């Protein structure tokens, strides 16, 4: 599917499975994984800011954007394997900085568990280590039924009040529209599959102490889905973690307050060298 920002490419990572991705700039590699129910186009402001100093690679996770659609739920492990497969297909053997927002953060944590040697830094944005509790799982099941009975635009419209800060909803119609349009373009099977992945994801807290790479934890001060307290749990569990709270941003901090978000990332990347 055309998402309209940068020229995108497609690469086969295993028989019958291709990921669409954008690959911009030159320098140390930074891979960014998108949130739910979006695609790699959500990283437009970060590509623009980082590509002069870094090679920025943003894949569409399986079931989203232009990547191979899913027939059933993928898993976080499979998402992690897909990231490894993409790096292999691109012949990137040296460790990279891997970032992810929300669902992308859950996937980045899965990469940290499965392929720690592939990482030299981690960026965890508006995400959390805690699994869904019983109510959270019930809400996912209700959203799966809602998604099947409706369309992707109805799904994002249901999510928007909690996805974005009130200030963004009231004063930034172009950001709201960009997110609505990106989500509305996603396939319902991909959305339903991802909701199962989100519902069934493991408790990532026990693995945090094993993360040995420098980690940036970023969260919007108004994030209602993965609030700052959850970012604090992540930062407290990881040995070399820095927490940055983005004032005024909700869950989509990279799109709601791109300048502050980019400044946090650029500072972290400079420190890594
Ligand atoms: C996301 O933004 O990826 C989702 O909101 C994650 C979640 O609901 O847990």
Short mmCIF file of C-alpha atoms and ligand atoms in Angstrom, two decimals:
data_model
loop_
_atom_site.label_atom_id
_atom_site.label_comp_id
_atom_site.label_asym_id
_atom_site.label_seq_id
_atom_site.Cartn_x
_atom_site.Cartn_y
_atom_site.Cartn_z
CA UNK A 1 0.00 0.00 0.00
CA UNK A 2 1.32 3.47 -0.75
CA UNK A 3 1.67 5.54 2.39
CA UNK A 4 2.96 8.59 0.62
CA UNK A 5 6.03 9.81 2.53
CA UNK A 6 9.37 8.42 1.36
CA UNK A 7 10.11 5.97 -1.39
CA UNK A 8 9.62 2.58 0.21
CA UNK A 9 11.22 -0.73 -0.68
CA UNK A 10 10.25 -4.32 -0.18
CA UNK A 11 12.52 -7.19 0.79
CA UNK A 12 11.86 -10.90 1.23
CA UNK A 13 12.98 -12.06 4.66
CA UNK A 14 11.76 -15.66 4.36
CA UNK A 15 9.80 -17.70 1.85
CA UNK A 16 6.51 -15.92 1.22
CA UNK A 17 7.18 -13.12 3.70
CA UNK A 18 8.22 -9.65 2.58
CA UNK A 19 8.58 -6.51 4.64
CA UNK A 20 8.13 -3.05 3.25
CA UNK A 21 10.52 -0.51 4.73
CA UNK A 22 12.11 2.87 4.26
CA UNK A 23 15.86 3.24 4.45
CA UNK A 24 17.10 6.82 4.59
CA UNK A 25 20.38 8.58 5.31
CA UNK A 26 23.90 7.44 6.06
CA UNK A 27 25.71 6.78 9.30
CA UNK A 28 25.20 4.45 12.28
CA UNK A 29 22.00 2.43 11.84
CA UNK A 30 18.85 3.27 13.76
CA UNK A 31 15.82 0.98 13.30
CA UNK A 32 12.42 2.24 14.47
CA UNK A 33 9.32 0.04 14.97
CA UNK A 34 5.87 1.59 14.69
CA UNK A 35 2.92 1.46 17.07
CA UNK A 36 -0.60 0.05 16.71
CA UNK A 37 -2.58 0.38 14.43
CA UNK A 38 -0.17 2.35 12.29
CA UNK A 39 2.77 1.75 9.97
CA UNK A 40 6.29 3.00 9.36
CA UNK A 41 4.99 6.31 7.99
CA UNK A 42 4.51 7.44 11.61
CA UNK A 43 8.29 8.02 11.79
CA UNK A 44 8.25 10.77 9.13
CA UNK A 45 9.40 13.54 11.55
CA UNK A 46 12.17 11.34 12.96
CA UNK A 47 13.47 10.37 9.50
CA UNK A 48 13.57 14.05 8.56
CA UNK A 49 15.51 14.97 11.70
CA UNK A 50 17.93 12.04 11.87
CA UNK A 51 18.81 11.14 8.30
CA UNK A 52 21.62 13.65 7.97
CA UNK A 53 23.63 11.83 10.65
CA UNK A 54 22.18 8.31 10.72
CA UNK A 55 20.91 5.54 8.50
CA UNK A 56 17.28 5.29 9.59
CA UNK A 57 15.41 2.09 8.73
CA UNK A 58 11.68 1.88 9.42
CA UNK A 59 9.87 -1.37 8.56
CA UNK A 60 6.15 -2.02 8.38
CA UNK A 61 5.60 -4.85 10.84
CA UNK A 62 3.96 -7.96 9.40
CA UNK A 63 0.26 -7.29 8.75
CA UNK A 64 0.72 -3.51 8.49
CA UNK A 65 1.56 -1.04 5.73
CA UNK A 66 2.96 -2.75 2.66
CA UNK A 67 4.30 -5.86 4.45
CA UNK A 68 2.87 -9.32 3.92
CA UNK A 69 -0.64 -9.53 5.38
CA UNK A 70 -1.29 -11.93 8.24
CA UNK A 71 -3.82 -14.74 8.11
CA UNK A 72 -3.69 -15.21 11.88
CA UNK A 73 -2.00 -13.49 14.81
CA UNK A 74 1.74 -13.13 14.54
CA UNK A 75 3.59 -13.08 17.87
CA UNK A 76 6.09 -10.74 19.47
CA UNK A 77 8.74 -13.42 18.95
CA UNK A 78 7.89 -13.48 15.26
CA UNK A 79 8.06 -9.69 15.10
CA UNK A 80 11.52 -9.91 16.70
CA UNK A 81 12.53 -12.59 14.20
CA UNK A 82 11.29 -10.36 11.38
CA UNK A 83 13.54 -7.53 12.59
CA UNK A 84 16.48 -9.96 12.67
CA UNK A 85 15.49 -11.23 9.22
CA UNK A 86 15.35 -7.68 7.86
CA UNK A 87 18.82 -6.89 9.22
CA UNK A 88 20.14 -10.14 7.71
CA UNK A 89 18.50 -9.41 4.35
CA UNK A 90 20.07 -5.93 4.38
CA UNK A 91 23.42 -7.49 5.41
CA UNK A 92 23.65 -5.39 8.55
CA UNK A 93 25.76 -7.50 10.89
CA UNK A 94 26.95 -4.81 13.29
CA UNK A 95 24.80 -3.97 16.32
CA UNK A 96 22.17 -1.26 15.75
CA UNK A 97 20.16 1.15 17.83
CA UNK A 98 16.62 -0.21 17.94
CA UNK A 99 13.65 1.90 18.93
CA UNK A 100 9.95 1.25 19.15
CA UNK A 101 6.84 3.12 20.18
CA UNK A 102 4.20 1.25 22.16
CA UNK A 103 3.62 -2.03 20.24
CA UNK A 104 6.95 -1.29 18.53
CA UNK A 105 8.44 -1.04 22.02
CA UNK A 106 7.02 -4.44 22.98
CA UNK A 107 8.64 -5.82 19.81
CA UNK A 108 11.93 -4.05 20.59
CA UNK A 109 11.91 -5.65 24.05
CA UNK A 110 11.37 -9.02 22.35
CA UNK A 111 14.42 -8.34 20.15
CA UNK A 112 16.40 -7.50 23.30
CA UNK A 113 15.37 -10.86 24.79
CA UNK A 114 16.04 -12.93 21.66
CA UNK A 115 18.92 -11.13 19.95
CA UNK A 116 20.76 -9.04 22.54
CA UNK A 117 23.93 -9.12 20.42
CA UNK A 118 22.20 -7.22 17.63
CA UNK A 119 21.72 -4.14 19.80
CA UNK A 120 24.01 -1.33 20.85
CA UNK A 121 21.23 0.87 22.15
CA UNK A 122 17.49 0.75 22.79
CA UNK A 123 14.81 3.44 22.57
CA UNK A 124 11.55 2.58 24.31
CA UNK A 125 8.88 5.20 23.60
CA UNK A 126 5.42 5.28 25.18
CA UNK A 127 5.55 1.60 26.00
CA UNK A 128 5.66 -0.65 29.05
CA UNK A 129 6.93 -3.91 30.47
CA UNK A 130 3.71 -4.89 32.28
CA UNK A 131 1.41 -7.42 30.54
CA UNK A 132 -2.31 -6.80 30.10
CA UNK A 133 -4.34 -7.55 33.23
CA UNK A 134 -7.69 -9.36 33.06
CA UNK A 135 -9.58 -6.16 32.27
CA UNK A 136 -7.00 -5.21 29.65
CA UNK A 137 -7.38 -8.61 27.96
CA UNK A 138 -11.18 -8.30 28.02
CA UNK A 139 -10.85 -4.85 26.41
CA UNK A 140 -8.68 -6.36 23.64
CA UNK A 141 -11.32 -9.05 23.00
CA UNK A 142 -14.02 -6.39 22.80
CA UNK A 143 -11.86 -4.38 20.37
CA UNK A 144 -11.30 -7.52 18.24
CA UNK A 145 -15.09 -7.97 17.96
CA UNK A 146 -15.51 -4.26 17.22
CA UNK A 147 -12.77 -4.31 14.56
CA UNK A 148 -14.31 -7.35 12.84
CA UNK A 149 -17.75 -5.73 12.82
CA UNK A 150 -16.49 -2.34 11.63
CA UNK A 151 -13.52 -0.92 9.74
CA UNK A 152 -10.08 0.44 10.50
CA UNK A 153 -11.31 4.05 10.63
CA UNK A 154 -13.87 3.11 13.27
CA UNK A 155 -11.09 1.43 15.29
CA UNK A 156 -8.86 4.49 15.28
CA UNK A 157 -11.78 6.81 16.02
CA UNK A 158 -12.54 4.72 19.10
CA UNK A 159 -8.89 4.92 20.17
CA UNK A 160 -8.18 8.60 19.52
CA UNK A 161 -9.49 10.10 22.78
CA UNK A 162 -6.97 8.05 24.77
CA UNK A 163 -4.24 7.95 22.12
CA UNK A 164 -3.65 11.69 21.95
CA UNK A 165 -3.36 14.44 24.54
CA UNK A 166 -6.44 16.65 24.88
CA UNK A 167 -4.36 19.57 23.65
CA UNK A 168 -3.41 17.67 20.48
CA UNK A 169 -7.03 16.66 19.85
CA UNK A 170 -8.20 20.24 20.27
CA UNK A 171 -5.43 22.22 18.57
CA UNK A 172 -3.57 19.98 16.11
CA UNK A 173 -6.15 18.78 13.55
CA UNK A 174 -3.38 17.96 11.04
CA UNK A 175 -1.77 15.49 13.48
CA UNK A 176 -5.15 13.91 14.26
CA UNK A 177 -5.87 13.61 10.53
CA UNK A 178 -2.46 12.10 9.74
CA UNK A 179 -2.97 9.39 12.37
CA UNK A 180 -6.57 8.72 11.29
CA UNK A 181 -5.59 8.38 7.65
CA UNK A 182 -2.61 6.13 8.42
CA UNK A 183 -4.72 3.83 10.62
CA UNK A 184 -7.66 3.81 8.21
CA UNK A 185 -5.36 2.42 5.50
CA UNK A 186 -4.50 -0.70 7.55
CA UNK A 187 -6.03 -4.12 6.90
CA UNK A 188 -8.52 -5.41 9.47
CA UNK A 189 -6.73 -8.80 9.59
CA UNK A 190 -3.51 -7.03 10.56
CA UNK A 191 -5.33 -5.04 13.24
CA UNK A 192 -7.06 -8.12 14.68
CA UNK A 193 -3.82 -10.12 14.61
CA UNK A 194 -1.95 -7.35 16.42
CA UNK A 195 -4.68 -7.02 19.05
CA UNK A 196 -4.13 -10.71 19.88
CA UNK A 197 -0.38 -10.10 20.09
CA UNK A 198 -0.94 -7.15 22.42
CA UNK A 199 -3.40 -9.16 24.55
CA UNK A 200 -1.10 -12.16 24.88
CA UNK A 201 2.24 -10.40 25.29
CA UNK A 202 4.39 -11.62 28.18
CA UNK A 203 5.44 -9.77 31.29
CA UNK A 204 8.67 -8.14 30.17
CA UNK A 205 9.70 -7.04 33.69
CA UNK A 206 11.77 -10.15 34.54
CA UNK A 207 13.95 -9.59 31.45
CA UNK A 208 14.73 -5.92 32.07
CA UNK A 209 17.77 -6.63 34.25
CA UNK A 210 19.34 -8.56 31.35
CA UNK A 211 19.31 -5.48 29.09
CA UNK A 212 22.91 -4.32 29.05
CA UNK A 213 22.82 -1.64 26.37
CA UNK A 214 22.22 2.06 27.01
CA UNK A 215 18.48 2.66 26.84
CA UNK A 216 16.41 5.79 26.35
CA UNK A 217 12.89 5.63 27.77
CA UNK A 218 10.63 8.37 26.39
CA UNK A 219 7.04 9.09 27.36
CA UNK A 220 4.50 11.84 26.85
CA UNK A 221 3.49 13.49 30.13
CA UNK A 222 -0.17 13.05 29.09
CA UNK A 223 0.14 9.46 27.84
CA UNK A 224 -3.08 7.78 29.02
CA UNK A 225 -2.29 4.33 27.55
CA UNK A 226 1.23 3.83 28.88
CA UNK A 227 1.57 6.62 31.45
CA UNK A 228 4.85 7.98 32.87
CA UNK A 229 4.63 5.61 35.88
CA UNK A 230 5.07 2.69 33.47
CA UNK A 231 8.03 4.40 31.82
CA UNK A 232 9.53 4.77 35.30
CA UNK A 233 9.18 1.01 35.82
CA UNK A 234 11.05 0.39 32.56
CA UNK A 235 13.79 2.86 33.41
CA UNK A 236 14.17 1.52 36.96
CA UNK A 237 14.54 -2.05 35.70
CA UNK A 238 17.21 -1.39 33.07
CA UNK A 239 20.76 -0.78 34.32
CA UNK A 240 21.77 2.05 31.97
CA UNK A 241 18.47 3.81 31.30
CA UNK A 242 17.63 7.48 30.90
CA UNK A 243 14.03 8.63 31.24
CA UNK A 244 12.78 11.64 29.29
CA UNK A 245 9.23 12.92 29.79
CA UNK A 246 7.88 14.95 26.87
CA UNK A 247 5.69 17.74 28.26
CA UNK A 248 2.22 18.00 26.75
CA UNK A 249 2.44 14.87 24.58
CA UNK A 250 0.06 11.93 24.76
CA UNK A 251 0.78 8.35 23.64
CA UNK A 252 1.94 9.41 20.16
CA UNK A 253 4.71 11.60 21.53
CA UNK A 254 6.83 11.39 18.35
CA UNK A 255 4.03 12.97 16.28
CA UNK A 256 2.50 15.19 18.96
CA UNK A 257 5.73 16.89 20.07
CA UNK A 258 8.25 15.94 17.38
CA UNK A 259 10.83 18.58 18.26
CA UNK A 260 11.14 17.52 21.88
CA UNK A 261 11.04 13.85 20.89
CA UNK A 262 13.74 14.32 18.24
CA UNK A 263 15.90 16.29 20.66
CA UNK A 264 15.71 13.45 23.20
CA UNK A 265 16.67 10.87 20.57
CA UNK A 266 19.42 12.99 19.05
CA UNK A 267 20.97 13.57 22.49
CA UNK A 268 20.88 9.86 23.24
CA UNK A 269 22.38 8.91 19.86
CA UNK A 270 25.16 11.49 20.24
CA UNK A 271 26.04 9.92 23.58
CA UNK A 272 26.27 6.48 21.90
CA UNK A 273 28.58 7.90 19.23
C1 LIG B 1 0.21 1.01 20.56
O1 LIG B 1 0.17 2.25 20.50
O2 LIG B 1 1.02 0.33 19.92
C2 LIG B 1 -0.85 0.36 21.41
O3 LIG B 1 -1.65 1.34 21.98
C3 LIG B 1 -0.25 -0.50 22.44
C4 LIG B 1 -1.21 -1.00 23.45
O4 LIG B 1 -2.43 -0.78 23.33
O5 LIG B 1 -0.78 -1.67 24.39
#
